[in-house]
Short mmCIF file of C-alpha atoms and ligand atoms in Angstrom, two decimals:
data_model
loop_
_atom_site.label_atom_id
_atom_site.label_comp_id
_atom_site.label_asym_id
_atom_site.label_seq_id
_atom_site.Cartn_x
_atom_site.Cartn_y
_atom_site.Cartn_z
CA MET H 433 0.93 11.15 95.67
CA THR H 434 0.31 8.07 93.24
CA GLY H 435 2.62 5.68 91.63
CA ASN H 436 5.82 4.14 92.15
CA PRO H 437 8.53 6.96 92.49
CA VAL H 438 11.19 5.07 90.58
CA LEU H 439 8.66 4.49 87.67
CA ARG H 440 7.63 8.10 87.79
CA GLU H 441 11.10 9.26 87.56
CA ALA H 442 11.84 6.79 84.63
CA GLN H 443 8.92 8.24 82.85
CA HIS H 444 9.95 11.73 83.72
CA ALA H 445 13.44 11.12 82.29
CA GLU H 446 11.85 9.41 79.24
CA SER H 447 9.79 12.52 78.55
CA HIS H 448 12.88 14.60 78.43
CA ALA H 449 14.81 11.93 76.27
CA GLU H 450 17.36 11.70 78.97
CA PRO H 451 19.57 8.65 78.81
CA SER H 452 18.53 5.69 81.22
CA ASP H 453 20.87 4.21 83.58
CA ALA H 454 21.01 1.22 81.22
CA ASP H 455 21.82 3.71 78.28
CA LEU H 456 24.45 5.55 80.41
CA GLU H 457 26.03 2.06 81.10
CA LYS H 458 26.11 1.33 77.57
CA ILE H 459 27.77 4.69 76.56
CA ALA H 460 30.42 4.34 79.21
CA ARG H 461 31.43 0.94 77.50
CA MET H 462 31.56 2.25 73.88
CA PRO H 463 34.84 2.51 72.35
CA ARG H 464 36.07 6.09 72.52
CA SER H 465 35.88 7.63 69.14
CA ILE H 466 37.74 10.52 70.92
CA SER H 467 40.76 9.90 72.91
CA PRO H 468 42.35 12.61 75.28
CA SER H 469 45.08 12.89 72.83
CA ASP H 470 42.47 13.83 70.20
CA ILE H 471 41.67 17.13 71.77
CA GLU H 472 45.14 18.20 72.04
CA PRO H 473 46.78 19.84 69.08
CA ASN H 474 49.04 17.60 66.99
CA PRO H 475 51.88 19.74 65.74
CA SER H 476 54.07 16.50 65.65
CA VAL H 477 56.65 16.16 62.72
CA SER H 478 58.33 12.98 61.81
CA VAL H 479 61.85 14.24 60.13
CA GLY H 480 63.48 11.70 57.72
CA TYR H 481 63.50 8.19 57.88
CA PRO H 482 62.65 5.64 60.69
CA ASN H 483 66.20 4.60 60.85
CA ARG H 484 67.64 7.87 60.27
CA GLY H 485 65.46 10.66 61.53
CA LEU H 486 64.14 12.84 64.40
CA LEU H 487 60.83 13.66 65.95
CA ARG H 488 59.83 17.14 66.51
CA PHE H 489 56.95 18.13 68.79
CA GLY H 490 56.30 14.49 69.64
CA MET H 491 53.09 13.44 71.61
CA ARG H 492 53.59 11.10 74.74
CA ILE H 493 51.42 8.07 75.15
CA ASN H 494 49.83 7.74 78.61
CA ASP H 495 48.73 4.60 80.46
CA ASP H 496 44.80 4.14 80.64
CA ARG H 497 42.36 1.41 81.32
CA ALA H 498 43.06 -0.11 78.10
CA LEU H 499 46.83 0.31 77.78
CA LYS H 500 49.90 0.15 79.72
CA VAL H 501 53.59 1.03 78.77
CA LYS H 502 55.78 -1.76 80.16
CA VAL H 503 58.59 -1.52 82.49
CA GLY H 504 61.67 -0.62 80.62
CA SER H 505 59.87 1.57 77.97
CA GLN H 506 59.08 4.52 80.14
CA ASP H 507 61.56 7.06 78.56
CA SER H 508 60.63 6.06 75.01
CA ARG H 509 56.95 6.77 74.86
CA HIS H 510 57.19 9.51 72.39
CA ALA H 511 55.65 9.43 68.79
CA THR H 512 53.82 11.21 66.07
CA GLY H 513 50.26 12.36 67.14
CA GLU H 514 49.02 9.89 64.37
CA LEU H 515 50.74 6.83 65.65
CA ILE H 516 49.80 7.91 69.28
CA ARG H 517 46.10 8.01 68.24
CA LEU H 518 46.38 4.64 66.19
CA ILE H 519 47.57 2.78 69.22
CA GLU H 520 45.04 4.31 71.65
CA ARG H 521 42.16 3.67 69.24
CA ALA H 522 43.39 0.08 68.74
CA ALA H 523 43.67 -0.62 72.55
CA HIS H 524 39.99 0.85 73.08
CA GLU H 525 38.47 -1.13 70.31
CA VAL H 526 40.02 -4.46 71.60
CA ALA H 527 38.89 -3.61 74.99
CA PHE H 528 35.41 -2.88 73.84
CA ARG H 529 35.31 -6.36 72.25
CA TYR H 530 37.26 -8.15 75.04
CA PRO H 531 36.45 -6.50 78.27
CA ARG H 532 39.22 -5.68 80.54
CA ALA H 533 41.87 -6.22 77.73
CA GLU H 534 44.96 -4.00 78.15
CA LEU H 535 47.57 -3.52 75.51
CA THR H 536 51.23 -3.82 76.40
CA VAL H 537 53.27 -0.87 74.72
CA GLY H 538 56.79 -1.21 74.47
CA ASP H 539 59.36 1.21 72.89
CA LEU H 540 58.30 4.07 70.73
CA SER H 541 60.81 6.91 70.19
CA ARG H 542 62.71 9.04 72.50
CA PRO H 543 61.33 12.42 73.06
CA GLY H 544 63.28 14.06 70.40
CA GLY H 545 63.64 10.89 68.36
CA GLY H 546 67.00 10.21 66.89
CA ARG H 547 69.22 7.19 67.57
CA PHE H 548 67.79 4.75 70.05
CA ARG H 549 69.83 1.69 70.60
CA PRO H 550 69.51 -1.35 70.53
CA HIS H 551 67.04 -0.38 67.65
CA VAL H 552 68.00 0.45 64.27
CA SER H 553 64.72 2.28 63.55
CA HIS H 554 62.41 3.91 66.14
CA GLN H 555 64.09 7.24 65.36
CA SER H 556 61.33 9.21 63.66
CA GLY H 557 58.33 8.66 65.91
CA ARG H 558 56.69 6.16 63.49
CA ASP H 559 57.75 2.86 64.90
CA VAL H 560 56.16 1.09 68.13
CA ASP H 561 56.85 -2.31 69.66
CA ILE H 562 53.61 -3.79 71.11
CA GLY H 563 53.28 -6.83 73.17
CA PHE H 564 51.14 -9.84 72.41
CA TYR H 565 47.79 -10.27 74.06
CA LEU H 566 48.44 -13.39 76.02
CA LEU H 567 46.64 -16.30 77.71
CA ASP H 568 47.85 -18.13 80.79
CA ARG H 569 48.14 -22.03 80.85
CA ARG H 570 44.52 -22.64 81.25
CA SER H 571 43.94 -20.39 78.34
CA THR H 572 42.43 -17.56 80.30
CA PRO H 573 43.05 -14.08 79.02
CA VAL H 574 45.70 -12.25 81.21
CA ASN H 575 47.37 -8.77 80.93
CA ALA H 576 51.02 -9.57 81.82
CA HIS H 577 52.57 -6.45 80.43
CA VAL H 578 55.72 -8.31 79.48
CA PHE H 579 57.09 -9.43 76.17
CA VAL H 580 57.18 -13.22 76.11
CA ARG H 581 59.21 -14.94 73.45
CA LEU H 582 56.97 -17.59 71.80
CA ASN H 583 57.95 -20.85 70.31
CA ASN H 584 56.56 -22.37 67.04
CA GLN H 585 53.43 -23.65 68.93
CA ALA H 586 53.05 -19.98 70.05
CA MET H 587 53.86 -20.88 73.77
CA GLY H 588 56.52 -19.33 76.11
CA LYS H 589 57.71 -19.08 79.50
CA GLN H 590 58.38 -15.73 81.40
CA TRP H 591 59.49 -15.88 85.26
CA GLY H 592 58.26 -19.44 85.66
CA SER H 593 54.67 -18.92 84.22
CA LEU H 594 53.60 -20.40 80.89
CA TYR H 595 51.88 -18.12 78.30
CA LYS H 596 50.01 -18.73 74.99
CA PHE H 597 49.19 -16.53 72.05
CA ASP H 598 45.81 -15.18 72.18
CA ALA H 599 44.70 -15.21 68.58
CA SER H 600 41.31 -13.56 69.25
CA ARG H 601 42.46 -10.42 71.01
CA ASN H 602 45.49 -10.25 68.73
CA TRP H 603 43.57 -10.60 65.68
CA ALA H 604 41.18 -7.74 66.69
CA LEU H 605 44.14 -5.56 67.27
CA ILE H 606 45.42 -6.11 63.78
CA GLU H 607 41.90 -5.49 62.53
CA SER H 608 41.97 -2.18 64.24
CA LEU H 609 45.24 -1.15 63.25
CA LEU H 610 44.61 -1.97 59.53
CA SER H 611 41.33 -0.15 59.37
CA HIS H 612 42.05 3.43 60.68
CA PRO H 613 40.44 5.99 58.45
CA THR H 614 43.37 8.35 58.01
CA THR H 615 46.57 6.61 59.35
CA ASP H 616 47.92 3.86 57.17
CA VAL H 617 50.29 0.85 58.65
CA GLN H 618 53.19 0.15 56.38
CA HIS H 619 54.85 -2.88 58.44
CA ILE H 620 53.86 -5.39 61.16
CA PHE H 621 56.89 -7.28 61.78
CA VAL H 622 56.27 -10.45 63.46
CA SER H 623 57.44 -14.27 63.00
CA ASN H 624 55.87 -16.37 60.49
CA ALA H 625 54.58 -18.89 63.17
CA ILE H 626 52.51 -15.86 64.65
CA LYS H 627 51.28 -14.63 61.22
CA ARG H 628 49.89 -17.97 60.38
CA ARG H 629 47.98 -17.94 63.60
CA LEU H 630 46.51 -14.54 62.96
CA LEU H 631 45.58 -15.49 59.41
CA ASN H 632 43.91 -18.67 60.67
CA GLN H 633 41.78 -16.69 63.30
CA ALA H 634 40.80 -14.11 60.64
CA ILE H 635 39.54 -16.78 58.39
CA LYS H 636 37.88 -18.55 61.33
CA GLU H 637 35.94 -15.28 62.16
CA ARG H 638 34.97 -14.62 58.52
CA ALA H 639 37.15 -11.22 58.49
CA ASN H 640 36.42 -8.64 55.92
CA PRO H 641 38.42 -9.78 52.64
CA GLU H 642 39.84 -6.49 52.07
CA LEU H 643 41.32 -6.44 55.86
CA LEU H 644 42.44 -10.00 55.42
CA MET H 645 44.17 -9.16 52.23
CA ARG H 646 46.21 -6.25 53.78
CA ALA H 647 46.99 -8.59 56.76
CA ARG H 648 48.65 -10.90 54.46
CA ARG H 649 50.74 -8.21 52.63
CA VAL H 650 51.63 -6.13 55.72
CA ILE H 651 52.46 -8.70 58.38
CA THR H 652 55.87 -10.05 57.55
CA GLN H 653 58.86 -11.75 59.19
CA PRO H 654 61.88 -9.57 58.78
CA ARG H 655 64.27 -11.08 56.33
CA HIS H 656 67.16 -9.62 58.38
CA GLY H 657 67.53 -9.59 62.06
CA ALA H 658 65.43 -10.82 64.81
CA PRO H 659 62.13 -12.84 63.54
CA HIS H 660 60.14 -11.03 66.27
CA ARG H 661 58.77 -13.87 68.38
CA SER H 662 57.97 -11.76 71.51
CA HIS H 663 56.19 -8.63 70.01
CA PHE H 664 54.73 -6.96 66.99
CA HIS H 665 56.80 -3.99 65.50
CA VAL H 666 54.43 -1.68 63.97
CA ARG H 667 55.34 1.24 61.61
CA VAL H 668 53.15 3.79 59.91
CA TYR H 669 53.57 5.86 56.76
CA CYS H 670 54.51 9.45 56.91
CA ALA H 671 51.27 11.64 57.53
CA ASP H 672 50.38 13.81 54.77
CA ASP H 673 51.19 17.05 56.53
CA ASP H 674 54.68 15.86 57.55
CA ARG H 675 55.87 15.55 53.96
CA PRO H 676 58.14 16.28 52.36
CA MET H 677 60.25 16.58 55.69
CA CYS H 678 59.11 12.95 56.42
CA LYS H 679 60.42 10.20 54.09
CA ASP H 680 58.98 6.53 53.40
CA ARG H 681 60.63 3.73 51.64
CA PRO H 682 58.73 1.20 49.55
CA PRO H 683 56.64 -0.90 49.71
CA PHE H 684 53.59 1.54 49.05
CA TYR H 685 50.39 -0.48 48.98
CA SER H 686 47.58 0.26 46.72
CA TRP H 687 45.19 1.23 49.52
CA HIS H 688 47.67 3.90 50.69
CA GLN H 689 46.77 7.25 49.19
CA ARG H 690 49.88 9.20 48.95
CA ALA H 691 50.04 12.90 48.61
CA THR H 692 53.42 12.23 46.67
CA GLN H 693 53.82 9.78 44.02
CA ALA H 694 55.01 6.35 44.91
CA PRO H 695 57.78 4.66 42.85
CA ALA H 696 56.29 2.22 40.40
CA VAL H 697 57.98 -0.85 41.61
CA SER H 698 59.15 -1.74 45.11
CA THR H 699 62.70 -2.99 45.03
CA LEU H 700 63.72 -2.46 48.86
CA LYS H 701 62.90 -5.25 51.13
CA PRO H 702 61.88 -4.40 54.75
CA ASN H 703 64.94 -5.02 56.76
CA ASP H 704 65.12 -2.69 59.80
CA SER H 705 63.55 -3.33 62.85
ZN1 ZN V 1193 60.77 -2.46 67.20
#
């Protein structure tokens, strides 16, 4: 017997093109291109409009290492398969860039959709409220899993603790949401103060110009109703295979390839949240 057994084993593994421990470690940390929900069938159908609709065969979002459904939203964690996968992908992409990051998921829709007070929308499985990634008072990233109302300096208090907006992780979230290959986001409602911080972060990071353009247009403070200082409200367009049962209202953006023809000019304003 000659040679170091560990070295021998490594050479042996190499000769079979087996991944080394370092490779395995790297693979374990890669963002998942396949989520558990990806291998489930997706028969979900969003019926009608977000503020007057239903959800058929909705998919349920489950907690995992990169996302948690917050307390109070446990009975409203259903949505279309497309929206669930969009959220899971975003959570895992952020956690890949910022290890240990956990997304805070709030209300989606009730299991069958339909009216869901106090929301106006959230009826057809295409809306989700998402908490901000937050920093503590020493600017250390935390996973608080609460919605914290932030002031114009993007700071807020909850249960005696001070929190600040984490521009890096929140911009990473927006980048992922706006770059999905098949699911397009129509709205990200949030206050203008938060929008400004996100765009500043994007510019600082030299974000892709196409993504930055999308972010400028998709992120808006609602004209009516709450300005959204404690969370993002994200809405996706109808999936192609849910039309014509599923209905969208304008705006329709140029990068959103629709199966049906969009009206030429958008006249409606985003107002429901
Ligand atoms: Zn909402």
